[in-house]
């Protein structure tokens, strides 16, 4: 099985400009390729991970990747399938985001060794020195307005309005391909399926301006088995930055994917061989309630993104919280594991009697209910049941002198901070 066949078998290929020619190029020698990432935030998210993994697969197969971070295009904004214009960011903000995203990309590709070691590029390096007149004369003349307006990414916005700034974005992305081909002999561009129009602008510019052929390969938009766009957790993106989405939160995200998606996601998001995944699938289908595929998926992706130690910590937090062993975890670990539960900052004049603090912190709705909760054994302090109505919180209840975990019933957690 050649690399293109494997990518297809994993569900990582959506569309190509010329599949036969691309397969020929990938099997006959080393191909230089690139994938671009605009700094529209200070971190990449799960949606970016798919093209990154395709780049890694290709590098492992001997091809040479160029990771492009759009320091210039990030200042403009891609209109592709957006309902409204992006808010323009300052150069300083974008430069800071470029640095962070470059750091994230360096985790996934080999930038150190071999004749196919990855290279990082920033399109501000060529756009920052080109004049507006030169760009119009040397690049703009190769694009007709009719051609630009035929792109689906533009069509959708024509009705509601699109600025010339965003309208010209596709020419800029097209020029990226031309410039990387000119300077590094890059002949393949990889990106999301929503980028097809921008990416083929590059092959068109290569053909018209340099009489060369370039290839485009898009990866599919990943959806779950219900058709919902994948990579959103309770309305929020799953970020690759551990400070924005902790390893524990990412672990839980993967652990909770639906059974019907688990094996498919193993093919897309991990580097386990297809034979290994077939064996996992057989075991998984024999006992789906054990969630073997989800556990392996969570382990592989968290380890890939954050490292083995982060995975071990996420697994430990999961196991200790499930068992109710709060005191086995540090305050730092608890902040990860309980990041989405209600927090209450204890004030200096708060009454720390168990009944009063339950009401003050909003854990029980009234003193009557709080007393019933305590007497019925429904209240746990740091995993230990408290049934004494006269119990008052003390320094011994503070974990690492930072927080106290109160559980009401089986699953309702709250955190008191100091």
mmCIF file of C-alpha atoms in Angstrom, residues 5 20 30 54 59 86 91 97 118 139 155 163 170 180-181 215 245 247 259 273 322 339 373 401 407:
data_model
loop_
_atom_site.group_PDB
_atom_site.id
_atom_site.type_symbol
_atom_site.label_atom_id
_atom_site.label_comp_id
_atom_site.label_asym_id
_atom_site.label_seq_id
_atom_site.Cartn_x
_atom_site.Cartn_y
_atom_site.Cartn_z
ATOM 1 C CA UNK A 5 -3.623 4.622 -0.619
ATOM 2 C CA UNK A 20 -3.302 9.891 -10.904
ATOM 3 C CA UNK A 30 10.478 12.958 -2.861
ATOM 4 C CA UNK A 54 -1.445 14.257 6.929
ATOM 5 C CA UNK A 59 7.048 13.103 6.073
ATOM 6 C CA UNK A 86 -13.051 38.836 10.671
ATOM 7 C CA UNK A 91 0.620 43.485 13.639
ATOM 8 C CA UNK A 97 0.270 34.437 17.568
ATOM 9 C CA UNK A 118 10.559 20.107 7.891
ATOM 10 C CA UNK A 139 0.213 38.618 -9.765
ATOM 11 C CA UNK A 155 -20.165 33.453 -3.717
ATOM 12 C CA UNK A 163 -14.555 43.813 1.319
ATOM 13 C CA UNK A 170 -7.389 33.956 -2.528
ATOM 14 C CA UNK A 180 7.200 28.286 -2.340
ATOM 15 C CA UNK A 181 7.422 26.548 -5.692
ATOM 16 C CA UNK A 215 -1.090 19.529 -6.926
ATOM 17 C CA UNK A 245 -7.745 22.960 26.870
ATOM 18 C CA UNK A 247 -4.698 17.414 28.760
ATOM 19 C CA UNK A 259 -19.144 4.255 19.656
ATOM 20 C CA UNK A 273 -1.268 0.831 11.788
ATOM 21 C CA UNK A 322 -14.069 8.167 39.357
ATOM 22 C CA UNK A 339 -12.267 23.020 35.701
ATOM 23 C CA UNK A 373 -28.065 16.674 52.760
ATOM 24 C CA UNK A 401 -3.654 25.267 50.956
ATOM 25 C CA UNK A 407 -19.444 16.742 46.488
#
